[in-house]
PDB file of C-alpha atoms in Angstrom:
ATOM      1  CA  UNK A 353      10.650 -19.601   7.265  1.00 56.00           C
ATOM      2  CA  UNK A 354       7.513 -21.856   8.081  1.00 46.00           C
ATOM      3  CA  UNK A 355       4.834 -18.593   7.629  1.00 46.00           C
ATOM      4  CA  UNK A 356       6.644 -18.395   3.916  1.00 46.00           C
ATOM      5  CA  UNK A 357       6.537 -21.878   3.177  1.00 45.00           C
ATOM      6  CA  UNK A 358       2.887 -22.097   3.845  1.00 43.00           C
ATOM      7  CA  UNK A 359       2.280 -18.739   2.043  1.00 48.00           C
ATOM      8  CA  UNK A 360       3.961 -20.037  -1.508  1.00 50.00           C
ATOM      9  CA  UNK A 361       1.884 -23.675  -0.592  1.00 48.00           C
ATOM     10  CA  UNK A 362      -1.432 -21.433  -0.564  1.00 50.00           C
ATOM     11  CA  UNK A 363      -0.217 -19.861  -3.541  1.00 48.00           C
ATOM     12  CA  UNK A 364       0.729 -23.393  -5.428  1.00 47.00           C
ATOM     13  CA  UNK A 365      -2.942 -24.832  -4.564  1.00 48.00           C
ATOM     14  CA  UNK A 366      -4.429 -21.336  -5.578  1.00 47.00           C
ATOM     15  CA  UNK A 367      -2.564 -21.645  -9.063  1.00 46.00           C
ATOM     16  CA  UNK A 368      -3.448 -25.308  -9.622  1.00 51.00           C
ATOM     17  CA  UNK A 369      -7.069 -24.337  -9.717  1.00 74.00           C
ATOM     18  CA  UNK A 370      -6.850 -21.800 -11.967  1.00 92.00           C
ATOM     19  CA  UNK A 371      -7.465 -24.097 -15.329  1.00 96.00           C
ATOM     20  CA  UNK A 372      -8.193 -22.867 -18.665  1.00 97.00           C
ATOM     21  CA  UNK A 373     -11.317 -22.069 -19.963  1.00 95.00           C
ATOM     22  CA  UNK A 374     -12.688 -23.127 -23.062  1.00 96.00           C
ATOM     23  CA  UNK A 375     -15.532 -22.311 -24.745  1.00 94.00           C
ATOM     24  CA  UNK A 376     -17.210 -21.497 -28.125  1.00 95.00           C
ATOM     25  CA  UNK A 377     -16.773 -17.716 -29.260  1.00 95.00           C
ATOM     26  CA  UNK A 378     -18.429 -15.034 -31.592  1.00 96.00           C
ATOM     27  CA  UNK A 379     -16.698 -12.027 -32.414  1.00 96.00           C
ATOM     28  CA  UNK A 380     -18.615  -9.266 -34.449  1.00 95.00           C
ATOM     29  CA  UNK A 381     -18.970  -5.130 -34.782  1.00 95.00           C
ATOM     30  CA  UNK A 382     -20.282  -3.547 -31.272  1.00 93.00           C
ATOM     31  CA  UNK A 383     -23.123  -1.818 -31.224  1.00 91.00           C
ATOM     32  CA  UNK A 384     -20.746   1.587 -30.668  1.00 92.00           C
ATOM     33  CA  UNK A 385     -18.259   2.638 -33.234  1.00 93.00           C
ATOM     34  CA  UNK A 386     -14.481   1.238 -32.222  1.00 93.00           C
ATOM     35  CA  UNK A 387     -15.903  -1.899 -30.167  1.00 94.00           C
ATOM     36  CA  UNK A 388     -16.096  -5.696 -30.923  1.00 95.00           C
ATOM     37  CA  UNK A 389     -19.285  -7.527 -29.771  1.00 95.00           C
ATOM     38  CA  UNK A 390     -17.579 -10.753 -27.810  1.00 94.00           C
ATOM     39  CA  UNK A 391     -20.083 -13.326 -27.076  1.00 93.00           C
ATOM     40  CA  UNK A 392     -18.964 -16.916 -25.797  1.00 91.00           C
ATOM     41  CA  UNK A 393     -20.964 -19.761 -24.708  1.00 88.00           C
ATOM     42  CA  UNK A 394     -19.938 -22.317 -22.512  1.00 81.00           C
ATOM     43  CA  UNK A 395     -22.468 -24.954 -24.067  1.00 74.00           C
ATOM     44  CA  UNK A 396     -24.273 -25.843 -20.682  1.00 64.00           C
ATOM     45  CA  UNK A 397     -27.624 -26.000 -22.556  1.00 54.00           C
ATOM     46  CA  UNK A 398     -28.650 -27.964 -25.564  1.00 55.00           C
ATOM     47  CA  UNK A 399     -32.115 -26.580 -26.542  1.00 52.00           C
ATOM     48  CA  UNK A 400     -31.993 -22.636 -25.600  1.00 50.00           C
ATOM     49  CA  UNK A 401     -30.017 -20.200 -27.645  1.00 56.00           C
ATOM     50  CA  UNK A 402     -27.663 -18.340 -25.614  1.00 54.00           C
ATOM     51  CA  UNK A 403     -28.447 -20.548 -22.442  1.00 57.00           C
ATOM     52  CA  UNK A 404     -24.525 -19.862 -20.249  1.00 56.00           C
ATOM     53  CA  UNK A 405     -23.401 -17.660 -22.616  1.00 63.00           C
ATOM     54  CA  UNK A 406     -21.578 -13.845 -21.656  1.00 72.00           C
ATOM     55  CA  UNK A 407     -21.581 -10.941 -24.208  1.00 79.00           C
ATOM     56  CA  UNK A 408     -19.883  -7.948 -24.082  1.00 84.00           C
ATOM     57  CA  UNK A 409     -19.132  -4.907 -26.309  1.00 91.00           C
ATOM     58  CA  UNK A 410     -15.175  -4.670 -25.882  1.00 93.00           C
ATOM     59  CA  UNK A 411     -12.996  -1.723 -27.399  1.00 93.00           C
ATOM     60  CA  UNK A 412     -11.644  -3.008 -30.673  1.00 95.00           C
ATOM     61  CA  UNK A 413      -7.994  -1.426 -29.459  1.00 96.00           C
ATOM     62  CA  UNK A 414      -7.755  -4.213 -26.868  1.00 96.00           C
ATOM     63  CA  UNK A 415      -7.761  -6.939 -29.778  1.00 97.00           C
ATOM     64  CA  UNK A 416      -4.925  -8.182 -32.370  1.00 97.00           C
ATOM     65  CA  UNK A 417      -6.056 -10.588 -35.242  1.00 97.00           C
ATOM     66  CA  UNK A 418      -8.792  -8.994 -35.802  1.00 96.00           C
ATOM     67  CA  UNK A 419     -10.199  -5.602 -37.106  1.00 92.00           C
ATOM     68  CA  UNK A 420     -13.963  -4.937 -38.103  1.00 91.00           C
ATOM     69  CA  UNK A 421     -12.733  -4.705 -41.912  1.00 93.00           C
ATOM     70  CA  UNK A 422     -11.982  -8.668 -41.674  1.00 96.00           C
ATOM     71  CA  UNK A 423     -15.605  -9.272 -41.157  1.00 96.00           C
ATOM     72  CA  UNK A 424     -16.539  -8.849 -44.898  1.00 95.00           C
ATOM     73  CA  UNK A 425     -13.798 -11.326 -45.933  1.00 96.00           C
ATOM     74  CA  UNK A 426     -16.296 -14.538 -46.029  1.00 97.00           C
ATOM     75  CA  UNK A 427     -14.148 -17.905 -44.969  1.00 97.00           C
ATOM     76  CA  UNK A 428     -11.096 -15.885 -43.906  1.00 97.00           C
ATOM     77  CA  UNK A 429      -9.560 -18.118 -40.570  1.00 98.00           C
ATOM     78  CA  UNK A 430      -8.778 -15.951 -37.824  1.00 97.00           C
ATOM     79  CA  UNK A 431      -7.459 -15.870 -33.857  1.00 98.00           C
ATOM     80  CA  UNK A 432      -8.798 -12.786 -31.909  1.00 98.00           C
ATOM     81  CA  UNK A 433      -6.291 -12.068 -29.277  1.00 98.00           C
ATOM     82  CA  UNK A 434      -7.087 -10.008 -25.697  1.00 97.00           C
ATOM     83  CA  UNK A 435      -4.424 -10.134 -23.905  1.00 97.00           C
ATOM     84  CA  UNK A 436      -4.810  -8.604 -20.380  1.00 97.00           C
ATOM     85  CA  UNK A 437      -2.735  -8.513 -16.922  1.00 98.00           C
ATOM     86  CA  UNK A 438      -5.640 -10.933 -16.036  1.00 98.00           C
ATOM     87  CA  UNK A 439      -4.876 -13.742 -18.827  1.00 98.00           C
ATOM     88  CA  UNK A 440      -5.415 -13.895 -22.223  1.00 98.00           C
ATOM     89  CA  UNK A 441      -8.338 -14.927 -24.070  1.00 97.00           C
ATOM     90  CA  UNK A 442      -8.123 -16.064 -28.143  1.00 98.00           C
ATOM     91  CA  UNK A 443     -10.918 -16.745 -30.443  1.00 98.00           C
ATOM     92  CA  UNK A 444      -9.422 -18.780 -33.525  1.00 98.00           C
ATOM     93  CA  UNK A 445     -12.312 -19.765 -36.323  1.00 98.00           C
ATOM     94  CA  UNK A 446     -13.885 -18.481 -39.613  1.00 98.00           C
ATOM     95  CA  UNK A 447     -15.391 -15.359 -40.849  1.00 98.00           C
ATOM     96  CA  UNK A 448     -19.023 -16.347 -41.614  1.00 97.00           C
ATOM     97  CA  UNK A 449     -22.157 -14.347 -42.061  1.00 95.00           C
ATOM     98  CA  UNK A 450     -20.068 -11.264 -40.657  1.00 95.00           C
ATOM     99  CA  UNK A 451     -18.645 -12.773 -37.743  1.00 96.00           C
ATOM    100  CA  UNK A 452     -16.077 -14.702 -36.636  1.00 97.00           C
ATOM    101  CA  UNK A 453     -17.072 -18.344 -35.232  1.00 96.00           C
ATOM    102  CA  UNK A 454     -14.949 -20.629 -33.608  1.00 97.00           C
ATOM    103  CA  UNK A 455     -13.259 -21.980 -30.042  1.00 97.00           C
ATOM    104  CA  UNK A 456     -12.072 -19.753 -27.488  1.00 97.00           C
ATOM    105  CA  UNK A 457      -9.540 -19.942 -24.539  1.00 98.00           C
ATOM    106  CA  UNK A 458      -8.916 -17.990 -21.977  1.00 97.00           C
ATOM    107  CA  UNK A 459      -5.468 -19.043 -19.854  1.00 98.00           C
ATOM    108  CA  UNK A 460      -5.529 -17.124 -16.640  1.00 98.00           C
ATOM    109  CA  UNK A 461      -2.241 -15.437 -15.418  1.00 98.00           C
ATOM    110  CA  UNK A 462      -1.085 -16.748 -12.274  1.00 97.00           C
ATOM    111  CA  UNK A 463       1.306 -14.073 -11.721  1.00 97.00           C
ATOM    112  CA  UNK A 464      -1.388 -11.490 -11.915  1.00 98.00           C
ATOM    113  CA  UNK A 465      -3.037 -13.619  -8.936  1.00 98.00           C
ATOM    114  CA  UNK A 466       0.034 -13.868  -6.792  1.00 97.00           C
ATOM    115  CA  UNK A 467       0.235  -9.725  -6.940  1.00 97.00           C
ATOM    116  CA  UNK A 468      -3.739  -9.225  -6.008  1.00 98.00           C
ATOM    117  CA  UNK A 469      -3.000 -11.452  -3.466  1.00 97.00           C
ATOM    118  CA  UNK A 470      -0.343  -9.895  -1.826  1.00 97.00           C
ATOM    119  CA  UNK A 471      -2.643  -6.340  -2.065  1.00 96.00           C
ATOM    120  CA  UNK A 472      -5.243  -8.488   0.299  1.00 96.00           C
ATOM    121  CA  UNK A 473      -7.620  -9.834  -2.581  1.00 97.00           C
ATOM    122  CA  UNK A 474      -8.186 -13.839  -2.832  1.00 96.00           C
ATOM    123  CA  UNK A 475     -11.150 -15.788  -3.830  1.00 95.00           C
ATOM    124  CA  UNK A 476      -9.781 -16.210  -7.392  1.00 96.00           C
ATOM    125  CA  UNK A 477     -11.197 -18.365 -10.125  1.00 96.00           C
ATOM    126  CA  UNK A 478     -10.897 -18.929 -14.060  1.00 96.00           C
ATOM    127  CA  UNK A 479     -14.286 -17.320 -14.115  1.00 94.00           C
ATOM    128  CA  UNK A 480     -13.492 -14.165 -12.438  1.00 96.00           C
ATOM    129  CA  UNK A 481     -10.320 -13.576 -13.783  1.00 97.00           C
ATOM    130  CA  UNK A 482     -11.705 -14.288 -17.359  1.00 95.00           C
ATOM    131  CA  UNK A 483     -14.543 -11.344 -16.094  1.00 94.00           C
ATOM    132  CA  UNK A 484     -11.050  -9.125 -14.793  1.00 97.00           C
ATOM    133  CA  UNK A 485     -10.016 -10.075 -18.399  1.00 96.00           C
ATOM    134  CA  UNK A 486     -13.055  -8.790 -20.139  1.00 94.00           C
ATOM    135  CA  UNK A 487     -13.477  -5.998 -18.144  1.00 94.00           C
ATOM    136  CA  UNK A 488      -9.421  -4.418 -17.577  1.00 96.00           C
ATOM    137  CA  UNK A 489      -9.134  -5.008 -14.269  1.00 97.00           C
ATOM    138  CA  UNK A 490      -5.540  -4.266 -13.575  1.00 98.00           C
ATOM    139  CA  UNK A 491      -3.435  -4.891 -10.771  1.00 98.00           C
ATOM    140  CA  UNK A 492      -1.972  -0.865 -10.660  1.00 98.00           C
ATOM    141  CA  UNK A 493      -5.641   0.209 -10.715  1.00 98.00           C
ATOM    142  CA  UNK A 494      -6.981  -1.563  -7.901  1.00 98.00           C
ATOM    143  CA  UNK A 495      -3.217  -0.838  -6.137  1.00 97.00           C
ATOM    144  CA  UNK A 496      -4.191   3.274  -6.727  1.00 97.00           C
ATOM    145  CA  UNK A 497      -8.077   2.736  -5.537  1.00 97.00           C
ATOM    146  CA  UNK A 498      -6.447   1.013  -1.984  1.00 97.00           C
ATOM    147  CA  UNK A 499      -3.603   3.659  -1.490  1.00 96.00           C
ATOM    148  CA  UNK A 500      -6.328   6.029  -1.757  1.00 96.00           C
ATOM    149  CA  UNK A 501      -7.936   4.613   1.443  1.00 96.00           C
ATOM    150  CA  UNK A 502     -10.914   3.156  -0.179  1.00 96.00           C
ATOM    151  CA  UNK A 503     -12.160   0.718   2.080  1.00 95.00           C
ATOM    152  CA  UNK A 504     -13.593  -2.583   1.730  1.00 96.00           C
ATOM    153  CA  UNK A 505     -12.712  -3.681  -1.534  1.00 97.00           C
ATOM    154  CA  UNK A 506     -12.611  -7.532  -2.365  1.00 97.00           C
ATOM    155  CA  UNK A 507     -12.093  -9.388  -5.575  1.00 96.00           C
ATOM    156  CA  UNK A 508     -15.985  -9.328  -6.396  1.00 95.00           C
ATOM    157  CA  UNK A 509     -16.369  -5.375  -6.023  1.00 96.00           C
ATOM    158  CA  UNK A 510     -13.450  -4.712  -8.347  1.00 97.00           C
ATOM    159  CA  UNK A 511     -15.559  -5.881 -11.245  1.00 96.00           C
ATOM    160  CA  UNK A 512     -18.415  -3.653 -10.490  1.00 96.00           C
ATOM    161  CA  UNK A 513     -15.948  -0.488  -9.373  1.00 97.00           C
ATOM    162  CA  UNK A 514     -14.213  -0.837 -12.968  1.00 96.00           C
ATOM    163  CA  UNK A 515     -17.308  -1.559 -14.892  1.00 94.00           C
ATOM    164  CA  UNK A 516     -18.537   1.931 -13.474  1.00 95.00           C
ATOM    165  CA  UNK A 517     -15.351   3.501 -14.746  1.00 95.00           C
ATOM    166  CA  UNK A 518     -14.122   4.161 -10.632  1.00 97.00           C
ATOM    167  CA  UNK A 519     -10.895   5.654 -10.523  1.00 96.00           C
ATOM    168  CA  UNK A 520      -8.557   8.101  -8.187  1.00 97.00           C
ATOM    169  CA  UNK A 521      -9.770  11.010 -10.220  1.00 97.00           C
ATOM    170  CA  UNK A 522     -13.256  10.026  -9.847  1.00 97.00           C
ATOM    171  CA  UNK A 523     -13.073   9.546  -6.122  1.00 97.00           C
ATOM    172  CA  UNK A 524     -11.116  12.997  -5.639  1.00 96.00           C
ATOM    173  CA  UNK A 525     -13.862  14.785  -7.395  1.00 96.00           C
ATOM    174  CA  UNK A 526     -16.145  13.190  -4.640  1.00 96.00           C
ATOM    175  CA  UNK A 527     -14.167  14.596  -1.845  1.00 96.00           C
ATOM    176  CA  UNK A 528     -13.491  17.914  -3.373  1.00 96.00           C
ATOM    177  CA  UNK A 529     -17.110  18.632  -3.038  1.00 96.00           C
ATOM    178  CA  UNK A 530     -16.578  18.224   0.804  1.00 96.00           C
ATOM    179  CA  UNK A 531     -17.687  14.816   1.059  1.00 96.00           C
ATOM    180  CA  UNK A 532     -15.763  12.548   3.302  1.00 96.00           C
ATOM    181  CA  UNK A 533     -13.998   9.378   1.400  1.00 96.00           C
ATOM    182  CA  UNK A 534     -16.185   6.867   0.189  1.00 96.00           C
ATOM    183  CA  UNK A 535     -16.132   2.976   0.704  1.00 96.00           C
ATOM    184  CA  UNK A 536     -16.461   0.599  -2.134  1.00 96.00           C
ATOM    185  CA  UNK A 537     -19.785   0.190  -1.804  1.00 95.00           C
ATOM    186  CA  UNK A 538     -20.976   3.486  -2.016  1.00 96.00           C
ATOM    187  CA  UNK A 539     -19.302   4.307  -5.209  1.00 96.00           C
ATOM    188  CA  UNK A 540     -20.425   0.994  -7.079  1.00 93.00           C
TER     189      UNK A 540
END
């Protein structure tokens, strides 16, 4: 009874630090047919464009409130949703110049934390989960990737396993050329 009440006390103080994020957002067509370019900015620097800022090309699919049609319609107001098992981010501003310009917020999911954590991943912040966000990392993935026997994967690797498109079927094709089952590292 005392190991559980320390474990959901861990958890509380994990979830209390896991504030929302707010910055300024710009949504436009990606560079590749069927994406969004996202690109926030958390305003850390005055003088230099794109000083603290992130931008991604993100498939359009993964968006509601927006479609790359609504980026001809000049003053139209608009909230971009992304929801993911991470949290969900929302740009809400105005079509202008072929883009839409505005405020974002991404509200991490604590529930999503609670489940990495009982897989053996911790270390969680806005920041990364906004990057788990951006990037799909999912809870069922990175459940598959460990039942597989992949072996020391942490919350930081997960980013770089899904950004190289890592998954079971990937790995399998590894071993069925005879080579023996590779860690985290060696397939990032």
């Amino acid at each position: 009874a005392l190991l559980a009440a320390v474990a959901s006390t861990a958890i509380a103080l994990q979830a209390a630090t896991l504030e929302p994020i707010r910055e300024s957002c710009n949504i436009s067509a990606g560079d590749k047919a069927g994406t969004l370019r996202l690109q926030t900015d958390n305003g850390d620097c005055l003088e230099h464009r794109h000083c603290g800022s992130n931008m991604r090309d993100v498939p359009s699919s993964r968006f509601t409130g927006i479609g790359v049609s609504d980026f001809a319609n000049q003053g139209a107001h608009l909230t971009a949703t992304l929801a993911a098992e991470a949290g969900t981010f929302s740009c809400t501003g105005t079509i202008k110049d072929g883009e839409l310009s505005g405020n974002a917020v991404f509200t991490p999911d604590q529930a999503f934390v609670a489940r990495m954590e009982k897989m053996g991943f911790s270390g969680y912040d806005s920041e990364k989960l906004l990057a788990y966000a951006l990037f799909d990392v999912q809870s069922g993935w990175a459940q598959s990737l460990k039942e597989m026997g992949i072996h020391d994967m942490n919350a930081d690797n997960l980013i770089a396993l899904r950004i190289f498109h890592v998954d079971t079927a990937y790995v399998h094709s590894i071993t069925a050329l005879g080579y023996a089952l590779p860690t985290a590292d060696q397939l990032i």
